[in-house]
């Protein structure tokens, strides 16, 4: 199930999917770049090339109160989205 679609300032698409069984998948422009299994959330790290530059993304998925899922997205250490 898709929980979030986020477009970076450079119009790159990040999709965050999560199943009821705790399988988390991160897609970057339709390509699977990270996968974890967790019931309470986890950290995803991946690197991609944008405009001939290597970029590091960190995505934190965590269970928030009251019963919602929170997402934080960082690009090269700079916050893009904080929940």
PDB file of C-alpha atoms in Angstrom:
ATOM      1  CA  UNK A   1       0.000   0.000   0.000  1.00  0.00           C
ATOM      2  CA  UNK A   2       1.409   3.405  -0.938  1.00  0.00           C
ATOM      3  CA  UNK A   3       1.629   5.662   2.094  1.00  0.00           C
ATOM      4  CA  UNK A   4       3.373   8.649   0.580  1.00  0.00           C
ATOM      5  CA  UNK A   5       4.471  10.040  -2.767  1.00  0.00           C
ATOM      6  CA  UNK A   6       6.956  12.894  -2.457  1.00  0.00           C
ATOM      7  CA  UNK A   7       8.519  15.004  -5.204  1.00  0.00           C
ATOM      8  CA  UNK A   8      11.946  16.457  -4.456  1.00  0.00           C
ATOM      9  CA  UNK A   9      12.769  20.065  -5.419  1.00  0.00           C
ATOM     10  CA  UNK A  10      14.379  18.600  -8.583  1.00  0.00           C
ATOM     11  CA  UNK A  11      11.086  16.791  -9.404  1.00  0.00           C
ATOM     12  CA  UNK A  12      12.388  13.318  -8.569  1.00  0.00           C
ATOM     13  CA  UNK A  13       9.643  11.007  -7.295  1.00  0.00           C
ATOM     14  CA  UNK A  14       9.962   9.049  -4.038  1.00  0.00           C
ATOM     15  CA  UNK A  15       7.245   6.512  -3.184  1.00  0.00           C
ATOM     16  CA  UNK A  16       7.013   4.982   0.293  1.00  0.00           C
ATOM     17  CA  UNK A  17       5.056   1.751   0.522  1.00  0.00           C
ATOM     18  CA  UNK A  18       4.263  -0.267   3.626  1.00  0.00           C
ATOM     19  CA  UNK A  19       2.274  -3.468   4.044  1.00  0.00           C
ATOM     20  CA  UNK A  20       0.246  -4.509   7.082  1.00  0.00           C
ATOM     21  CA  UNK A  21       2.900  -7.164   7.687  1.00  0.00           C
ATOM     22  CA  UNK A  22       5.559  -4.461   8.144  1.00  0.00           C
ATOM     23  CA  UNK A  23       7.337  -4.708   4.785  1.00  0.00           C
ATOM     24  CA  UNK A  24       8.605  -1.257   3.859  1.00  0.00           C
ATOM     25  CA  UNK A  25       9.694  -0.422   0.305  1.00  0.00           C
ATOM     26  CA  UNK A  26      11.162   2.806  -1.041  1.00  0.00           C
ATOM     27  CA  UNK A  27      11.024   3.585  -4.764  1.00  0.00           C
ATOM     28  CA  UNK A  28      12.999   6.346  -6.461  1.00  0.00           C
ATOM     29  CA  UNK A  29      11.529   7.245  -9.862  1.00  0.00           C
ATOM     30  CA  UNK A  30       9.878   3.820  -9.954  1.00  0.00           C
ATOM     31  CA  UNK A  31      13.027   1.851  -9.069  1.00  0.00           C
ATOM     32  CA  UNK A  32      13.179  -0.093  -5.797  1.00  0.00           C
ATOM     33  CA  UNK A  33      16.089   1.394  -3.822  1.00  0.00           C
ATOM     34  CA  UNK A  34      15.470   0.158  -0.261  1.00  0.00           C
ATOM     35  CA  UNK A  35      13.516  -2.553   1.535  1.00  0.00           C
ATOM     36  CA  UNK A  36      13.134  -3.344   5.255  1.00  0.00           C
ATOM     37  CA  UNK A  37      10.736  -5.198   7.501  1.00  0.00           C
ATOM     38  CA  UNK A  38       9.641  -3.577  10.738  1.00  0.00           C
ATOM     39  CA  UNK A  39       6.527  -3.262  12.853  1.00  0.00           C
ATOM     40  CA  UNK A  40       7.480   0.047  14.486  1.00  0.00           C
ATOM     41  CA  UNK A  41       9.447   1.714  11.679  1.00  0.00           C
ATOM     42  CA  UNK A  42      13.002   1.833  10.435  1.00  0.00           C
ATOM     43  CA  UNK A  43      15.620   3.946   8.682  1.00  0.00           C
ATOM     44  CA  UNK A  44      16.264   3.651   4.941  1.00  0.00           C
ATOM     45  CA  UNK A  45      19.452   4.955   3.322  1.00  0.00           C
ATOM     46  CA  UNK A  46      20.195   4.983  -0.393  1.00  0.00           C
ATOM     47  CA  UNK A  47      22.337   6.840  -2.894  1.00  0.00           C
ATOM     48  CA  UNK A  48      21.358   7.982  -6.366  1.00  0.00           C
ATOM     49  CA  UNK A  49      22.827  10.160  -9.112  1.00  0.00           C
ATOM     50  CA  UNK A  50      21.146  13.464  -9.831  1.00  0.00           C
ATOM     51  CA  UNK A  51      22.670  15.818 -12.411  1.00  0.00           C
ATOM     52  CA  UNK A  52      25.981  13.875 -12.334  1.00  0.00           C
ATOM     53  CA  UNK A  53      26.201  14.229  -8.542  1.00  0.00           C
ATOM     54  CA  UNK A  54      25.879  11.431  -5.992  1.00  0.00           C
ATOM     55  CA  UNK A  55      23.060  12.199  -3.564  1.00  0.00           C
ATOM     56  CA  UNK A  56      22.371  10.448  -0.248  1.00  0.00           C
ATOM     57  CA  UNK A  57      18.801  10.096   0.985  1.00  0.00           C
ATOM     58  CA  UNK A  58      17.760   9.047   4.485  1.00  0.00           C
ATOM     59  CA  UNK A  59      14.122   8.191   5.090  1.00  0.00           C
ATOM     60  CA  UNK A  60      12.828   7.486   8.567  1.00  0.00           C
ATOM     61  CA  UNK A  61       9.527   5.653   8.949  1.00  0.00           C
ATOM     62  CA  UNK A  62       8.110   5.427  12.448  1.00  0.00           C
ATOM     63  CA  UNK A  63       4.921   4.783  14.347  1.00  0.00           C
ATOM     64  CA  UNK A  64       3.581   8.006  15.876  1.00  0.00           C
ATOM     65  CA  UNK A  65       0.913   8.652  18.470  1.00  0.00           C
ATOM     66  CA  UNK A  66      -2.044   8.321  18.030  1.00  0.00           C
ATOM     67  CA  UNK A  67      -1.697   5.387  15.648  1.00  0.00           C
ATOM     68  CA  UNK A  68      -0.289   7.045  12.583  1.00  0.00           C
ATOM     69  CA  UNK A  69       2.848   6.607  10.524  1.00  0.00           C
ATOM     70  CA  UNK A  70       5.384   9.428  10.340  1.00  0.00           C
ATOM     71  CA  UNK A  71       7.922  10.061   7.593  1.00  0.00           C
ATOM     72  CA  UNK A  72      11.090  12.156   7.628  1.00  0.00           C
ATOM     73  CA  UNK A  73      13.061  12.610   4.405  1.00  0.00           C
ATOM     74  CA  UNK A  74      16.614  13.989   4.302  1.00  0.00           C
ATOM     75  CA  UNK A  75      18.688  14.752   1.198  1.00  0.00           C
ATOM     76  CA  UNK A  76      22.437  15.089   1.860  1.00  0.00           C
ATOM     77  CA  UNK A  77      21.628  15.773   5.511  1.00  0.00           C
ATOM     78  CA  UNK A  78      19.107  18.530   4.779  1.00  0.00           C
ATOM     79  CA  UNK A  79      15.496  17.942   5.849  1.00  0.00           C
ATOM     80  CA  UNK A  80      13.023  17.879   2.952  1.00  0.00           C
ATOM     81  CA  UNK A  81      10.016  16.586   4.889  1.00  0.00           C
ATOM     82  CA  UNK A  82       9.449  16.236   8.627  1.00  0.00           C
ATOM     83  CA  UNK A  83       6.307  14.764  10.126  1.00  0.00           C
TER      84      UNK A  83
END
